[in-house]
């Protein structure tokens, strides 16, 4: 069972580990996605098949990330990676990474490479069985919509606080549509924090959370994460989607755009 399950998982997850390396000082996204498939099909196919049989636990996915980061020239992880299967994904800074990966559940992977002392920060969520359930897909779509709209709302001159407020309103609407918050709620903003208990994003650079006043207007040259999430522990569903956005005078550049994000693209690659 795990040979098939994790063969699908690794086909998606390994390209992420290579694509997610970002040298933030030059706003360069080192993408190896196209070359990796050829690499997988030739030199490493037999080796990957052997390794895949062992991937039954969160820490084994973490080990694969560590291997590919260092092999690609990065200086290891930018921070302790979060590899959270099932209900563990509802703990925001879960770094134990020792639970078994169970069929039918999701695994949340929040990680980033340390390249030239600069940090990357990417999050993707994968269905361990290769396909999302209807409910998982509905929640995923809600988070995906908030991320895409929040990317559009990030612009020069806007303050980080204003951007966060906009994202909170988007998430409030998403949670109402999912039925987590009643449309007749007297305090939907407070209820939103139950299911979305963190910020939409933070500055990124020499530190994963680069310090910057929340009232400072967004300026060209900044890099910020964008990471909406919805956490439903009673359903063992935790979905956070994250990319890194580079602000330029010409607009926003998504440094993670080569990494599959839409659930259809994830399922297609996992079942390739």
PDB file of N, CA and C in Angstrom, residues 153-203:
ATOM      1  N   UNK A 153      -4.325  42.194  -3.928  1.00  0.00           N
ATOM      2  CA  UNK A 153      -4.495  43.330  -3.019  1.00  0.00           C
ATOM      3  C   UNK A 153      -3.166  43.903  -2.526  1.00  0.00           C
ATOM      4  N   UNK A 154      -2.083  43.165  -2.720  1.00  0.00           N
ATOM      5  CA  UNK A 154      -0.774  43.657  -2.291  1.00  0.00           C
ATOM      6  C   UNK A 154      -0.235  44.609  -3.348  1.00  0.00           C
ATOM      7  N   UNK A 155      -0.030  45.853  -2.965  1.00  0.00           N
ATOM      8  CA  UNK A 155       0.457  46.842  -3.919  1.00  0.00           C
ATOM      9  C   UNK A 155       1.253  47.920  -3.204  1.00  0.00           C
ATOM     10  N   UNK A 156       2.094  48.588  -3.952  1.00  0.00           N
ATOM     11  CA  UNK A 156       2.927  49.655  -3.396  1.00  0.00           C
ATOM     12  C   UNK A 156       2.040  50.739  -2.777  1.00  0.00           C
ATOM     13  N   UNK A 157       2.422  51.195  -1.587  1.00  0.00           N
ATOM     14  CA  UNK A 157       1.678  52.243  -0.900  1.00  0.00           C
ATOM     15  C   UNK A 157       0.725  51.720   0.154  1.00  0.00           C
ATOM     16  N   UNK A 158       0.313  50.452   0.004  1.00  0.00           N
ATOM     17  CA  UNK A 158      -0.545  49.839   1.007  1.00  0.00           C
ATOM     18  C   UNK A 158       0.298  49.455   2.220  1.00  0.00           C
ATOM     19  N   UNK A 159      -0.234  49.611   3.410  1.00  0.00           N
ATOM     20  CA  UNK A 159       0.512  49.193   4.597  1.00  0.00           C
ATOM     21  C   UNK A 159       0.257  47.709   4.852  1.00  0.00           C
ATOM     22  N   UNK A 160       1.159  47.091   5.585  1.00  0.00           N
ATOM     23  CA  UNK A 160       0.999  45.685   5.925  1.00  0.00           C
ATOM     24  C   UNK A 160      -0.286  45.476   6.726  1.00  0.00           C
ATOM     25  N   UNK A 161      -0.588  46.418   7.604  1.00  0.00           N
ATOM     26  CA  UNK A 161      -1.803  46.323   8.414  1.00  0.00           C
ATOM     27  C   UNK A 161      -3.052  46.353   7.535  1.00  0.00           C
ATOM     28  N   UNK A 162      -3.059  47.221   6.530  1.00  0.00           N
ATOM     29  CA  UNK A 162      -4.207  47.308   5.618  1.00  0.00           C
ATOM     30  C   UNK A 162      -4.358  46.024   4.820  1.00  0.00           C
ATOM     31  N   UNK A 163      -3.237  45.472   4.391  1.00  0.00           N
ATOM     32  CA  UNK A 163      -3.264  44.213   3.628  1.00  0.00           C
ATOM     33  C   UNK A 163      -3.833  43.085   4.484  1.00  0.00           C
ATOM     34  N   UNK A 164      -3.418  43.048   5.740  1.00  0.00           N
ATOM     35  CA  UNK A 164      -3.915  42.020   6.654  1.00  0.00           C
ATOM     36  C   UNK A 164      -5.414  42.165   6.881  1.00  0.00           C
ATOM     37  N   UNK A 165      -5.882  43.393   7.045  1.00  0.00           N
ATOM     38  CA  UNK A 165      -7.313  43.626   7.256  1.00  0.00           C
ATOM     39  C   UNK A 165      -8.129  43.153   6.059  1.00  0.00           C
ATOM     40  N   UNK A 166      -7.612  43.427   4.867  1.00  0.00           N
ATOM     41  CA  UNK A 166      -8.297  42.995   3.644  1.00  0.00           C
ATOM     42  C   UNK A 166      -8.387  41.470   3.583  1.00  0.00           C
ATOM     43  N   UNK A 167      -7.286  40.804   3.923  1.00  0.00           N
ATOM     44  CA  UNK A 167      -7.265  39.345   3.903  1.00  0.00           C
ATOM     45  C   UNK A 167      -8.233  38.767   4.937  1.00  0.00           C
ATOM     46  N   UNK A 168      -8.316  39.392   6.092  1.00  0.00           N
ATOM     47  CA  UNK A 168      -9.235  38.911   7.127  1.00  0.00           C
ATOM     48  C   UNK A 168     -10.685  38.992   6.657  1.00  0.00           C
ATOM     49  N   UNK A 169     -11.019  40.044   5.915  1.00  0.00           N
ATOM     50  CA  UNK A 169     -12.379  40.166   5.384  1.00  0.00           C
ATOM     51  C   UNK A 169     -12.640  39.088   4.334  1.00  0.00           C
ATOM     52  N   UNK A 170     -11.652  38.809   3.506  1.00  0.00           N
ATOM     53  CA  UNK A 170     -11.790  37.738   2.512  1.00  0.00           C
ATOM     54  C   UNK A 170     -11.997  36.389   3.191  1.00  0.00           C
ATOM     55  N   UNK A 171     -11.212  36.153   4.237  1.00  0.00           N
ATOM     56  CA  UNK A 171     -11.323  34.886   4.941  1.00  0.00           C
ATOM     57  C   UNK A 171     -12.654  34.776   5.672  1.00  0.00           C
ATOM     58  N   UNK A 172     -13.140  35.871   6.187  1.00  0.00           N
ATOM     59  CA  UNK A 172     -14.454  35.881   6.851  1.00  0.00           C
ATOM     60  C   UNK A 172     -15.537  35.425   5.879  1.00  0.00           C
ATOM     61  N   UNK A 173     -15.511  35.972   4.673  1.00  0.00           N
ATOM     62  CA  UNK A 173     -16.486  35.576   3.647  1.00  0.00           C
ATOM     63  C   UNK A 173     -16.335  34.098   3.290  1.00  0.00           C
ATOM     64  N   UNK A 174     -15.081  33.630   3.219  1.00  0.00           N
ATOM     65  CA  UNK A 174     -14.831  32.230   2.877  1.00  0.00           C
ATOM     66  C   UNK A 174     -15.381  31.299   3.943  1.00  0.00           C
ATOM     67  N   UNK A 175     -15.200  31.668   5.201  1.00  0.00           N
ATOM     68  CA  UNK A 175     -15.675  30.837   6.304  1.00  0.00           C
ATOM     69  C   UNK A 175     -17.191  30.830   6.397  1.00  0.00           C
ATOM     70  N   UNK A 176     -17.807  31.924   6.027  1.00  0.00           N
ATOM     71  CA  UNK A 176     -19.275  31.968   5.979  1.00  0.00           C
ATOM     72  C   UNK A 176     -19.779  31.034   4.882  1.00  0.00           C
ATOM     73  N   UNK A 177     -19.119  31.064   3.743  1.00  0.00           N
ATOM     74  CA  UNK A 177     -19.527  30.202   2.631  1.00  0.00           C
ATOM     75  C   UNK A 177     -19.328  28.720   2.960  1.00  0.00           C
ATOM     76  N   UNK A 178     -18.343  28.409   3.820  1.00  0.00           N
ATOM     77  CA  UNK A 178     -18.101  27.026   4.221  1.00  0.00           C
ATOM     78  C   UNK A 178     -19.033  26.576   5.339  1.00  0.00           C
ATOM     79  N   UNK A 179     -19.763  27.524   5.929  1.00  0.00           N
ATOM     80  CA  UNK A 179     -20.664  27.191   7.017  1.00  0.00           C
ATOM     81  C   UNK A 179     -20.003  27.177   8.381  1.00  0.00           C
ATOM     82  N   UNK A 180     -18.762  27.619   8.469  1.00  0.00           N
ATOM     83  CA  UNK A 180     -18.073  27.664   9.758  1.00  0.00           C
ATOM     84  C   UNK A 180     -18.538  28.863  10.585  1.00  0.00           C
ATOM     85  N   UNK A 181     -18.960  29.905   9.912  1.00  0.00           N
ATOM     86  CA  UNK A 181     -19.471  31.099  10.578  1.00  0.00           C
ATOM     87  C   UNK A 181     -20.875  31.376  10.035  1.00  0.00           C
ATOM     88  N   UNK A 182     -21.784  31.674  10.919  1.00  0.00           N
ATOM     89  CA  UNK A 182     -23.151  31.991  10.500  1.00  0.00           C
ATOM     90  C   UNK A 182     -23.189  33.376   9.856  1.00  0.00           C
ATOM     91  N   UNK A 183     -23.985  33.502   8.830  1.00  0.00           N
ATOM     92  CA  UNK A 183     -24.155  34.806   8.175  1.00  0.00           C
ATOM     93  C   UNK A 183     -24.839  35.803   9.110  1.00  0.00           C
ATOM     94  N   UNK A 184     -25.429  35.289  10.210  1.00  0.00           N
ATOM     95  CA  UNK A 184     -26.106  36.144  11.182  1.00  0.00           C
ATOM     96  C   UNK A 184     -25.234  36.403  12.418  1.00  0.00           C
ATOM     97  N   UNK A 185     -23.971  36.008  12.329  1.00  0.00           N
ATOM     98  CA  UNK A 185     -23.067  36.182  13.468  1.00  0.00           C
ATOM     99  C   UNK A 185     -22.955  37.658  13.858  1.00  0.00           C
ATOM    100  N   UNK A 186     -22.949  37.923  15.168  1.00  0.00           N
ATOM    101  CA  UNK A 186     -22.830  39.291  15.655  1.00  0.00           C
ATOM    102  C   UNK A 186     -21.385  39.779  15.655  1.00  0.00           C
ATOM    103  N   UNK A 187     -20.441  38.843  15.617  1.00  0.00           N
ATOM    104  CA  UNK A 187     -19.031  39.219  15.629  1.00  0.00           C
ATOM    105  C   UNK A 187     -18.237  38.277  14.730  1.00  0.00           C
ATOM    106  N   UNK A 188     -18.473  38.351  13.419  1.00  0.00           N
ATOM    107  CA  UNK A 188     -17.791  37.430  12.503  1.00  0.00           C
ATOM    108  C   UNK A 188     -16.278  37.620  12.477  1.00  0.00           C
ATOM    109  N   UNK A 189     -15.796  38.819  12.751  1.00  0.00           N
ATOM    110  CA  UNK A 189     -14.348  39.057  12.746  1.00  0.00           C
ATOM    111  C   UNK A 189     -13.663  38.239  13.835  1.00  0.00           C
ATOM    112  N   UNK A 190     -14.277  38.205  15.017  1.00  0.00           N
ATOM    113  CA  UNK A 190     -13.711  37.424  16.118  1.00  0.00           C
ATOM    114  C   UNK A 190     -13.775  35.935  15.813  1.00  0.00           C
ATOM    115  N   UNK A 191     -14.868  35.482  15.204  1.00  0.00           N
ATOM    116  CA  UNK A 191     -14.999  34.066  14.865  1.00  0.00           C
ATOM    117  C   UNK A 191     -14.013  33.655  13.777  1.00  0.00           C
ATOM    118  N   UNK A 192     -13.695  34.577  12.895  1.00  0.00           N
ATOM    119  CA  UNK A 192     -12.722  34.278  11.837  1.00  0.00           C
ATOM    120  C   UNK A 192     -11.390  33.858  12.432  1.00  0.00           C
ATOM    121  N   UNK A 193     -11.020  34.484  13.553  1.00  0.00           N
ATOM    122  CA  UNK A 193      -9.728  34.175  14.177  1.00  0.00           C
ATOM    123  C   UNK A 193      -9.673  32.755  14.732  1.00  0.00           C
ATOM    124  N   UNK A 194     -10.828  32.143  14.944  1.00  0.00           N
ATOM    125  CA  UNK A 194     -10.854  30.763  15.429  1.00  0.00           C
ATOM    126  C   UNK A 194     -10.301  29.825  14.363  1.00  0.00           C
ATOM    127  N   UNK A 195     -10.702  30.071  13.120  1.00  0.00           N
ATOM    128  CA  UNK A 195     -10.345  29.172  12.025  1.00  0.00           C
ATOM    129  C   UNK A 195      -9.145  29.682  11.225  1.00  0.00           C
ATOM    130  N   UNK A 196      -8.832  30.972  11.376  1.00  0.00           N
ATOM    131  CA  UNK A 196      -7.693  31.585  10.689  1.00  0.00           C
ATOM    132  C   UNK A 196      -6.924  32.398  11.738  1.00  0.00           C
ATOM    133  N   UNK A 197      -6.154  31.711  12.600  1.00  0.00           N
ATOM    134  CA  UNK A 197      -5.579  32.363  13.786  1.00  0.00           C
ATOM    135  C   UNK A 197      -4.236  33.042  13.572  1.00  0.00           C
ATOM    136  N   UNK A 198      -3.845  33.260  12.336  1.00  0.00           N
ATOM    137  CA  UNK A 198      -2.562  33.910  12.086  1.00  0.00           C
ATOM    138  C   UNK A 198      -2.713  34.977  11.003  1.00  0.00           C
ATOM    139  N   UNK A 199      -1.627  35.657  10.714  1.00  0.00           N
ATOM    140  CA  UNK A 199      -1.650  36.748   9.741  1.00  0.00           C
ATOM    141  C   UNK A 199      -1.587  36.217   8.311  1.00  0.00           C
ATOM    142  N   UNK A 200      -1.925  37.070   7.367  1.00  0.00           N
ATOM    143  CA  UNK A 200      -1.847  36.693   5.954  1.00  0.00           C
ATOM    144  C   UNK A 200      -0.416  36.568   5.478  1.00  0.00           C
ATOM    145  N   UNK A 201       0.528  37.257   6.147  1.00  0.00           N
ATOM    146  CA  UNK A 201       1.901  37.156   5.679  1.00  0.00           C
ATOM    147  C   UNK A 201       2.869  37.976   6.506  1.00  0.00           C
ATOM    148  N   UNK A 202       4.135  37.905   6.133  1.00  0.00           N
ATOM    149  CA  UNK A 202       5.193  38.612   6.859  1.00  0.00           C
ATOM    150  C   UNK A 202       6.339  38.911   5.891  1.00  0.00           C
ATOM    151  N   UNK A 203       7.201  39.823   6.296  1.00  0.00           N
ATOM    152  CA  UNK A 203       8.366  40.149   5.489  1.00  0.00           C
ATOM    153  C   UNK A 203       9.366  38.994   5.523  1.00  0.00           C
TER     154      UNK A 203
END
